[in-house]
Short mmCIF file of C-alpha atoms and ligand atoms in Angstrom, two decimals:
data_model
loop_
_atom_site.label_atom_id
_atom_site.label_comp_id
_atom_site.label_asym_id
_atom_site.label_seq_id
_atom_site.Cartn_x
_atom_site.Cartn_y
_atom_site.Cartn_z
CA MET W 1 70.31 -66.39 111.08
CA SER W 2 71.40 -63.94 113.76
CA PHE W 3 70.05 -63.81 117.30
CA SER W 4 68.30 -60.52 116.62
CA ASP W 5 65.86 -62.48 114.42
CA PHE W 6 64.45 -64.08 117.58
CA ALA W 7 61.88 -62.38 119.79
CA LEU W 8 64.37 -62.06 122.62
CA ALA W 9 64.83 -59.09 124.94
CA PRO W 10 67.68 -56.74 123.94
CA ASP W 11 69.58 -57.57 127.14
CA LEU W 12 69.51 -61.25 126.23
CA LEU W 13 70.68 -60.49 122.70
CA ARG W 14 73.51 -58.41 124.11
CA ALA W 15 74.58 -61.29 126.34
CA ALA W 16 74.45 -63.74 123.42
CA THR W 17 76.51 -61.58 121.10
CA GLY W 18 78.80 -60.66 124.00
CA SER W 19 79.48 -64.40 124.38
CA GLY W 20 80.53 -64.56 120.75
CA TYR W 21 77.25 -66.03 119.52
CA LEU W 22 76.88 -64.13 116.28
CA VAL W 23 75.09 -66.70 114.17
CA ALA W 24 72.54 -69.08 115.66
CA THR W 25 73.48 -72.75 115.28
CA PRO W 26 70.98 -75.02 113.46
CA ILE W 27 69.52 -76.39 116.70
CA GLN W 28 69.14 -72.84 118.05
CA GLN W 29 67.44 -71.69 114.84
CA ALA W 30 64.87 -74.45 115.11
CA VAL W 31 64.35 -74.59 118.86
CA ILE W 32 64.39 -70.99 120.11
CA PRO W 33 61.23 -69.87 118.23
CA ALA W 34 59.45 -73.11 119.20
CA VAL W 35 60.23 -72.70 122.90
CA LEU W 36 59.16 -69.07 122.75
CA ALA W 37 55.89 -70.25 121.15
CA ALA W 38 55.35 -72.52 124.18
CA SER W 39 55.79 -75.78 122.28
CA ASP W 40 57.23 -78.93 123.86
CA VAL W 41 60.47 -79.84 122.13
CA LEU W 42 62.58 -82.93 121.56
CA GLY W 43 65.89 -81.58 120.31
CA ILE W 44 68.54 -83.92 118.94
CA ALA W 45 71.74 -82.35 117.67
CA GLN W 46 75.40 -83.16 117.62
CA THR W 47 77.70 -82.72 120.60
CA GLY W 48 79.00 -79.18 121.03
CA SER W 49 76.30 -77.69 118.79
CA GLY W 50 74.90 -75.08 121.19
CA LYS W 51 71.99 -76.96 122.76
CA THR W 52 72.41 -75.21 126.11
CA ALA W 53 71.80 -71.72 124.74
CA ALA W 54 68.96 -73.16 122.64
CA PHE W 55 66.97 -73.68 125.83
CA VAL W 56 68.54 -71.16 128.22
CA LEU W 57 67.79 -68.07 126.08
CA PRO W 58 64.05 -68.73 125.54
CA LEU W 59 63.68 -69.88 129.16
CA LEU W 60 65.12 -66.57 130.33
CA GLN W 61 62.74 -64.78 127.97
CA HIS W 62 59.78 -66.68 129.44
CA LEU W 63 60.90 -65.84 132.97
CA LEU W 64 61.23 -62.18 132.03
CA GLN W 65 57.71 -62.14 130.63
CA SER W 66 56.11 -63.84 133.61
CA PRO W 67 57.22 -62.01 136.72
CA PRO W 68 57.54 -64.02 139.95
CA ARG W 69 54.49 -64.41 142.14
CA GLY W 70 56.36 -63.38 145.23
CA ASP W 71 56.63 -66.88 146.70
CA ARG W 72 59.73 -69.04 146.72
CA ARG W 73 58.48 -71.69 144.35
CA VAL W 74 60.62 -72.80 141.44
CA ARG W 75 59.35 -71.85 137.99
CA ALA W 76 61.94 -73.42 135.69
CA LEU W 77 63.73 -76.71 136.37
CA VAL W 78 66.68 -78.04 134.41
CA LEU W 79 67.72 -81.61 135.20
CA VAL W 80 71.18 -82.90 134.25
CA PRO W 81 73.00 -86.19 134.94
CA THR W 82 76.22 -84.96 136.58
CA ARG W 83 77.27 -82.36 139.12
CA GLU W 84 79.78 -80.86 136.70
CA LEU W 85 77.08 -80.41 134.10
CA ALA W 86 74.84 -78.73 136.68
CA SER W 87 77.60 -76.20 137.37
CA GLN W 88 78.22 -75.69 133.67
CA VAL W 89 74.57 -75.12 132.74
CA ALA W 90 74.12 -72.81 135.74
CA GLU W 91 77.12 -70.84 134.50
CA SER W 92 75.46 -70.49 131.06
CA VAL W 93 72.30 -69.18 132.75
CA ARG W 94 74.40 -66.67 134.69
CA THR W 95 76.29 -65.58 131.59
CA LEU W 96 73.25 -65.18 129.39
CA SER W 97 71.25 -63.32 132.07
CA ARG W 98 74.10 -61.01 133.06
CA PHE W 99 72.70 -57.86 131.42
CA LEU W 100 69.14 -58.24 132.68
CA ALA W 101 68.12 -55.49 135.08
CA ALA W 102 66.67 -58.14 137.42
CA PRO W 103 68.26 -61.50 136.56
CA PRO W 104 66.15 -64.46 137.68
CA GLN W 105 67.15 -66.12 140.93
CA LEU W 106 69.23 -69.10 139.95
CA VAL W 107 70.14 -71.97 142.27
CA ALA W 108 72.32 -74.95 141.29
CA LEU W 109 71.67 -78.10 143.31
CA PHE W 110 73.99 -81.10 143.20
CA GLY W 111 75.47 -83.64 145.57
CA GLY W 112 78.98 -84.08 146.90
CA VAL W 113 78.93 -80.70 148.64
CA SER W 114 77.21 -79.57 151.83
CA ILE W 115 73.44 -79.36 151.53
CA ASN W 116 73.09 -76.45 153.96
CA PRO W 117 74.25 -73.60 151.73
CA GLN W 118 71.88 -74.90 149.03
CA MET W 119 69.00 -74.87 151.55
CA MET W 120 69.89 -71.33 152.53
CA ARG W 121 69.92 -70.22 148.89
CA LEU W 122 66.53 -71.82 148.27
CA ARG W 123 65.11 -69.90 151.21
CA GLY W 124 65.73 -66.72 149.26
CA GLY W 125 63.52 -68.11 146.47
CA ALA W 126 64.52 -69.62 143.14
CA ASP W 127 63.10 -68.83 139.73
CA ILE W 128 65.30 -71.35 137.99
CA VAL W 129 66.90 -74.45 139.45
CA VAL W 130 69.57 -76.49 137.68
CA ALA W 131 69.92 -79.80 139.46
CA THR W 132 70.96 -83.41 139.53
CA PRO W 133 67.95 -85.52 140.52
CA GLY W 134 69.40 -87.07 143.70
CA ARG W 135 70.17 -83.81 145.51
CA LEU W 136 66.96 -82.22 144.27
CA LEU W 137 64.97 -85.07 145.83
CA ASP W 138 66.94 -84.82 149.10
CA LEU W 139 65.96 -81.16 149.28
CA ALA W 140 62.35 -81.89 148.33
CA ASP W 141 62.21 -84.53 151.10
CA LYS W 142 63.31 -81.82 153.54
CA ASN W 143 60.62 -79.48 152.19
CA ALA W 144 63.38 -77.10 151.16
CA VAL W 145 62.20 -76.86 147.58
CA ALA W 146 58.69 -76.79 146.12
CA LEU W 147 58.26 -77.98 142.56
CA ASP W 148 54.51 -77.70 142.23
CA ALA W 149 54.71 -74.40 140.33
CA VAL W 150 57.26 -75.48 137.72
CA GLN W 151 56.15 -74.19 134.33
CA TRP W 152 59.21 -75.21 132.34
CA LEU W 153 61.07 -78.50 132.62
CA VAL W 154 64.27 -79.26 130.70
CA LEU W 155 65.99 -82.64 130.60
CA ASP W 156 69.50 -82.11 129.30
CA GLU W 157 71.24 -85.29 128.12
CA ALA W 158 67.67 -86.58 128.00
CA ASP W 159 68.42 -90.15 126.90
CA ARG W 160 70.73 -90.54 129.92
CA MET W 161 68.13 -89.01 132.24
CA LEU W 162 65.55 -91.46 130.91
CA ASP W 163 67.68 -94.60 131.13
CA ALA W 164 67.48 -97.14 133.91
CA GLY W 165 70.13 -95.45 136.06
CA PHE W 166 67.93 -92.41 136.65
CA ALA W 167 64.47 -93.90 136.06
CA GLU W 168 63.40 -94.12 139.68
CA GLU W 169 64.67 -90.68 140.66
CA LEU W 170 63.22 -89.10 137.56
CA ALA W 171 59.82 -90.66 138.22
CA ARG W 172 59.89 -89.21 141.75
CA VAL W 173 60.77 -85.74 140.47
CA LEU W 174 58.07 -85.87 137.79
CA ALA W 175 55.49 -86.79 140.42
CA LEU W 176 56.28 -83.49 142.19
CA LEU W 177 55.71 -81.37 139.08
CA PRO W 178 52.41 -80.02 137.81
CA PRO W 179 51.12 -82.04 134.84
CA ARG W 180 50.64 -78.86 132.77
CA ARG W 181 54.01 -77.45 131.88
CA GLN W 182 56.27 -76.95 128.89
CA THR W 183 58.78 -79.79 128.60
CA LEU W 184 62.03 -79.64 126.62
CA LEU W 185 64.29 -82.62 126.03
CA PHE W 186 67.77 -82.42 124.51
CA SER W 187 70.53 -84.83 123.62
CA ALA W 188 73.05 -85.69 120.95
CA THR W 189 71.79 -89.27 121.01
CA MET W 190 68.29 -90.70 121.33
CA PRO W 191 68.11 -94.48 120.96
CA ALA W 192 64.72 -95.60 119.62
CA ALA W 193 63.86 -97.45 122.81
CA VAL W 194 64.41 -94.32 124.87
CA GLU W 195 62.57 -92.06 122.47
CA SER W 196 59.26 -93.71 123.26
CA LEU W 197 59.83 -92.88 126.96
CA ALA W 198 60.73 -89.36 125.91
CA GLN W 199 57.59 -88.96 123.83
CA ALA W 200 55.49 -90.00 126.83
CA LEU W 201 56.70 -86.89 128.67
CA LEU W 202 55.85 -84.53 125.83
CA LEU W 203 52.65 -83.05 124.53
CA GLU W 204 52.48 -82.54 120.75
CA PRO W 205 56.19 -81.80 120.69
CA LEU W 206 58.24 -80.28 117.95
CA ARG W 207 60.84 -82.93 117.14
CA VAL W 208 64.01 -81.33 115.86
CA GLN W 209 66.80 -83.53 114.66
CA ILE W 210 69.72 -81.79 113.06
CA ALA W 211 71.00 -83.98 110.25
CA ASP W 212 74.54 -85.29 110.41
CA ASP W 213 75.51 -83.68 107.12
CA ALA W 214 78.88 -82.21 106.31
CA HIS W 215 77.86 -78.75 107.61
CA ASN W 216 76.59 -79.90 110.96
CA VAL W 217 78.73 -82.79 111.99
CA PRO W 218 81.48 -81.78 114.44
CA ASP W 219 84.92 -81.57 112.90
CA ILE W 220 86.40 -84.56 114.68
CA VAL W 221 88.98 -86.75 112.98
CA GLN W 222 88.46 -90.29 114.23
CA ARG W 223 91.36 -92.73 114.23
CA CYS W 224 92.02 -96.18 115.54
CA ILE W 225 95.38 -97.58 116.65
CA ALA W 226 95.98 -101.30 117.03
CA VAL W 227 98.11 -101.98 120.10
CA ASP W 228 98.49 -104.74 122.67
CA PRO W 229 96.67 -103.86 125.90
CA ALA W 230 99.83 -104.02 128.02
CA ARG W 231 101.57 -101.39 125.87
CA ARG W 232 98.83 -98.78 125.81
CA THR W 233 100.21 -96.52 128.56
CA GLN W 234 103.63 -96.45 126.95
CA LEU W 235 102.10 -95.69 123.55
CA LEU W 236 99.96 -92.95 125.05
CA ARG W 237 103.05 -91.41 126.64
CA GLN W 238 104.90 -91.49 123.36
CA LEU W 239 102.01 -89.94 121.41
CA ILE W 240 101.62 -87.17 123.98
CA LYS W 241 105.35 -86.46 123.82
CA ASP W 242 105.72 -86.72 120.03
CA HIS W 243 102.77 -84.46 119.30
CA ALA W 244 103.25 -82.17 122.33
CA TRP W 245 99.54 -82.61 123.09
CA LYS W 246 98.06 -80.31 125.68
CA ARG W 247 94.63 -80.89 127.24
CA VAL W 248 93.99 -84.52 126.41
CA LEU W 249 91.01 -86.40 127.82
CA VAL W 250 91.75 -90.11 128.18
CA PHE W 251 88.78 -92.41 128.78
CA VAL W 252 89.24 -95.65 130.70
CA ALA W 253 86.79 -98.25 131.97
CA THR W 254 87.19 -97.99 135.75
CA GLN W 255 88.04 -95.55 138.51
CA HIS W 256 90.98 -97.75 139.43
CA ALA W 257 92.35 -97.56 135.88
CA ALA W 258 91.96 -93.77 135.93
CA GLU W 259 94.08 -93.62 139.09
CA THR W 260 96.78 -96.03 138.01
CA ILE W 261 97.19 -94.73 134.47
CA ALA W 262 97.27 -91.10 135.61
CA ALA W 263 99.86 -92.06 138.25
CA LYS W 264 102.00 -93.94 135.71
CA LEU W 265 101.93 -91.03 133.29
CA TYR W 266 102.75 -88.58 136.06
CA ALA W 267 105.67 -90.75 137.20
CA HIS W 268 107.04 -90.43 133.68
CA GLY W 269 106.84 -86.67 133.60
CA VAL W 270 103.41 -86.20 131.98
CA TYR W 271 101.15 -83.76 133.83
CA ALA W 272 98.26 -86.17 134.24
CA THR W 273 95.54 -86.38 136.87
CA PRO W 274 92.54 -88.67 137.41
CA PHE W 275 88.88 -87.60 137.30
CA HIS W 276 86.13 -89.98 138.39
CA GLY W 277 83.18 -90.45 140.68
CA GLY W 278 85.26 -91.89 143.52
CA LEU W 279 86.95 -88.52 144.13
CA SER W 280 85.62 -85.90 146.49
CA GLN W 281 83.60 -83.17 144.81
CA GLY W 282 86.39 -80.72 145.71
CA ALA W 283 88.95 -82.87 143.89
CA ARG W 284 86.60 -83.28 140.89
CA THR W 285 85.99 -79.56 140.59
CA GLN W 286 89.67 -78.80 141.00
CA ALA W 287 90.77 -81.32 138.35
CA LEU W 288 88.39 -79.87 135.76
CA GLN W 289 89.22 -76.28 136.64
CA GLU W 290 92.92 -77.02 136.37
CA LEU W 291 92.41 -78.78 133.03
CA ARG W 292 90.57 -75.69 131.81
CA ASN W 293 93.39 -73.46 133.08
CA GLY W 294 95.95 -75.57 131.26
CA GLN W 295 97.60 -76.85 134.46
CA TRP W 296 97.11 -80.48 133.44
CA ASP W 297 98.02 -81.83 130.03
CA VAL W 298 96.07 -85.03 130.55
CA VAL W 299 92.98 -85.97 132.52
CA VAL W 300 92.33 -89.69 132.78
CA THR W 301 88.65 -90.23 133.33
CA THR W 302 85.72 -92.62 133.35
CA ASP W 303 82.46 -92.02 131.50
CA LEU W 304 81.68 -89.46 134.22
CA ALA W 305 83.26 -86.93 131.84
CA ALA W 306 81.58 -88.32 128.72
CA ARG W 307 78.40 -86.24 128.81
CA GLY W 308 77.96 -82.57 128.15
CA LEU W 309 81.22 -81.14 129.49
CA ASP W 310 82.29 -78.16 127.44
CA ILE W 311 86.02 -77.60 127.74
CA ALA W 312 87.42 -75.08 125.31
CA GLN W 313 90.55 -76.03 123.42
CA LEU W 314 90.40 -79.71 124.18
CA PRO W 315 91.90 -81.00 120.96
CA VAL W 316 92.35 -84.70 121.71
CA VAL W 317 90.20 -87.44 123.21
CA VAL W 318 91.64 -90.94 123.61
CA ASN W 319 89.61 -94.09 124.14
CA TYR W 320 92.24 -96.03 126.07
CA ASP W 321 89.48 -98.51 126.88
CA LEU W 322 86.64 -98.60 124.38
CA PRO W 323 83.27 -97.30 125.53
CA ARG W 324 80.54 -99.83 126.24
CA SER W 325 78.20 -98.54 123.57
CA ALA W 326 78.14 -96.54 120.36
CA VAL W 327 76.07 -93.92 122.21
CA ASP W 328 78.85 -93.53 124.79
CA TYR W 329 81.36 -93.33 121.92
CA VAL W 330 79.46 -90.38 120.43
CA HIS W 331 79.42 -88.53 123.75
CA ARG W 332 83.06 -89.29 124.62
CA ILE W 333 84.49 -88.07 121.33
CA GLY W 334 82.10 -85.11 121.45
CA ARG W 335 84.20 -83.56 124.23
CA THR W 336 86.43 -82.35 121.41
CA GLY W 337 85.52 -80.52 118.20
CA ARG W 338 83.04 -78.25 120.00
CA ALA W 339 81.55 -74.97 118.78
CA GLY W 340 83.14 -75.29 115.35
CA ALA W 341 86.62 -76.22 116.60
CA SER W 342 88.35 -79.28 115.23
CA GLY W 343 89.43 -82.28 117.24
CA LEU W 344 91.02 -85.69 117.17
CA ALA W 345 89.49 -88.84 118.67
CA LEU W 346 91.81 -91.82 118.97
CA SER W 347 90.71 -95.30 119.97
CA PHE W 348 93.08 -98.04 121.07
CA VAL W 349 92.04 -101.44 119.78
CA SER W 350 93.50 -104.83 120.54
CA ALA W 351 92.72 -108.39 119.49
CA ASP W 352 90.36 -108.61 122.47
CA THR W 353 88.37 -105.51 121.60
CA GLU W 354 88.47 -105.64 117.80
CA ALA W 355 84.99 -107.19 117.50
CA HIS W 356 83.56 -104.57 119.83
CA MET W 357 85.18 -101.75 117.86
CA ARG W 358 83.61 -103.16 114.72
CA LEU W 359 80.19 -103.02 116.32
CA ILE W 360 80.76 -99.39 117.26
CA GLU W 361 81.85 -98.65 113.70
CA LYS W 362 78.76 -100.42 112.35
CA ARG W 363 76.46 -98.38 114.56
CA GLN W 364 78.30 -95.23 113.54
CA GLY W 365 78.22 -96.15 109.85
CA MET W 366 81.99 -95.83 109.48
CA VAL W 367 85.07 -97.96 109.07
CA LEU W 368 88.38 -96.75 110.49
CA ALA W 369 91.75 -98.02 109.36
CA ARG W 370 93.69 -99.86 112.05
CA GLU W 371 96.89 -97.87 112.31
CA VAL W 372 100.07 -99.22 113.81
CA VAL W 373 102.70 -97.08 115.49
CA ALA W 374 106.31 -98.11 114.89
CA GLY W 375 107.65 -99.87 117.96
CA PHE W 376 104.13 -100.73 119.15
CA GLU W 377 103.14 -103.34 116.59
CA PRO W 378 100.55 -105.63 118.16
CA THR W 379 101.64 -109.20 118.75
CA GLN W 380 98.12 -110.49 119.38
CA VAL W 381 95.99 -110.71 116.29
CA ALA W 382 92.20 -110.55 116.18
CA VAL W 383 90.36 -113.40 114.47
CA PRO W 384 89.21 -111.90 111.16
CA ASP W 385 85.49 -111.28 110.74
CA ARG W 386 84.77 -112.70 114.11
CA ALA W 387 81.10 -112.29 114.88
CA PRO W 388 80.10 -111.07 118.32
CA VAL W 389 78.85 -113.88 120.48
CA PRO W 390 75.29 -113.54 121.68
CA GLY W 391 74.78 -113.03 125.37
CA THR W 392 78.44 -112.23 126.03
CA GLY W 393 78.23 -108.52 126.43
CA GLY W 394 79.02 -106.89 123.10
CA ILE W 395 77.40 -103.62 122.45
CA LYS W 396 75.11 -102.37 125.19
CA GLY W 397 71.46 -102.73 124.39
CA LYS W 398 72.02 -105.17 121.51
CA ARG W 399 69.94 -108.26 121.93
CA PRO W 400 71.01 -111.45 120.18
CA SER W 401 69.23 -111.66 116.86
CA LYS W 402 67.66 -114.82 115.50
CA LYS W 403 70.77 -115.28 113.37
CA ASP W 404 72.99 -114.88 116.45
CA LYS W 405 71.00 -117.55 118.24
CA LEU W 406 71.21 -119.93 115.29
CA ARG W 407 74.96 -119.36 115.05
CA ALA W 408 75.41 -120.06 118.76
CA GLU W 409 73.29 -123.19 118.51
CA ALA W 410 75.36 -124.38 115.52
CA ALA W 411 78.56 -123.75 117.47
CA ARG W 412 77.14 -125.64 120.46
CA GLN W 413 76.15 -128.61 118.34
CA ALA W 414 79.57 -128.67 116.69
CA GLY W 415 80.99 -128.84 120.21
CA SER W 416 83.18 -125.79 119.66
CA THR W 417 83.51 -122.84 121.95
CA PRO W 418 82.96 -119.59 120.11
CA PRO W 419 86.15 -117.51 119.90
CA ASP W 420 85.38 -114.95 122.61
CA ALA W 421 82.82 -116.81 124.64
CA ASP W 422 84.60 -116.01 127.88
CA LYS W 423 84.65 -112.27 127.30
CA ARG W 424 82.15 -109.79 128.54
CA GLY W 425 82.78 -106.98 126.10
CA PRO W 426 85.65 -104.56 126.46
CA ARG W 427 87.21 -103.86 129.81
P1 AMP D 1 76.76 -76.66 124.04
O1 AMP D 1 76.51 -77.67 122.94
O2 AMP D 1 75.55 -75.98 124.50
O3 AMP D 1 77.58 -77.26 125.17
O4 AMP D 1 77.69 -75.53 123.40
C1 AMP D 1 78.96 -75.83 122.90
C2 AMP D 1 79.81 -74.58 122.81
O5 AMP D 1 79.30 -73.73 121.78
C3 AMP D 1 79.80 -73.74 124.07
O6 AMP D 1 81.13 -73.36 124.34
C4 AMP D 1 78.97 -72.53 123.73
O7 AMP D 1 79.39 -71.39 124.43
C5 AMP D 1 79.20 -72.39 122.23
N1 AMP D 1 78.07 -71.78 121.48
C6 AMP D 1 76.76 -71.98 121.70
N2 AMP D 1 76.02 -71.31 120.79
C7 AMP D 1 76.88 -70.69 119.96
C8 AMP D 1 76.73 -69.84 118.81
N3 AMP D 1 75.55 -69.50 118.33
N4 AMP D 1 77.86 -69.38 118.22
C9 AMP D 1 79.07 -69.71 118.70
N5 AMP D 1 79.29 -70.50 119.77
C10 AMP D 1 78.21 -71.01 120.40
#
């Protein structure tokens, strides 16, 4: 299906084809007509499958068809979880509206940078705002932005926006919006518990879920290497050198680890830099820009970079520390293999994290071989078929089942300590 099959203005079609969008992706095929027909939408499709254009194009069409009322009130609001994603989505809006005779006024609002220029921009009026919730609320508190005329609301990375971390801010934003509006929710993941929250925001929505079949699933080779924790940095260095990898995203569990591992790699001649929420916004923007420009071979990051970021030619993602949940795993590895490209996702596993990796595999419906790299053979061995211990972390969101409880009780009565009772999931 080509974009000309949609009821989109010629200038929007020109921008889409000019961006190399010749054939609409499955999520675009399903969602664009529905959004144009004013339906609420819950769109679930793989990482890197073109969800942004699936909502930006019909939103621009709606804005074109309903000229501004001459006040400065926002008409379309896109909420995203990170500042980088706000910039990226705003850039898509700019790109796809570039041929319109009168492109809608777009303002991106996110924290970590001075609020004053954003206030000034809002004074000129905004048809479409792309924002992180915190900064948006700061501006609303200062009466710098009015949301009572929003006709279109988009939650990108909707399951993240609806989880506990954003719940309070999101509730405050929703209270500022008119109840009658078109609402569009998108994500690559939608845990069942979150979907009921999502449904509560939607009115008779079209639910589109693109199946994970061979045609739609991103082309990401997933591999797992068994290695002792203390040898991971050295192994990473060797892999980067042996394969001459450029543009590698390495996920670690903490900001501190991002700093130290990037520094260790750099000290050994690898162009590596950290990226995490403890850096200034200037440093964050610069690190990503320089990764995009090819100035860094490696960016060592926390889950800050796990959601939504679209970096072209990013062939390798490494889980140096495993993610906390299978949902985070999906988003992390989805930074590669985007827009039809292929990618490699490597996870380091040790005796300590073996059980957690198995849970991720179970949730993902896959089993990966544990590979061993010569010279890095693990000395610590995982207990075979070790069951996760209830109440000790394990996969996020997993409650101990009845069976888990019975097992724990049996272990308690036998007076034994379960194998990883002192662990709280992966580091
Ligand atoms: P997204 O999932 O929205 O982050 O998009 C992932 C990548 O796919 C981005 O680089 C988009 O520019 C690109 N893209 C989106 N739609 C299409 C399409 N129809 N054809 C080719 N590339 C696309």
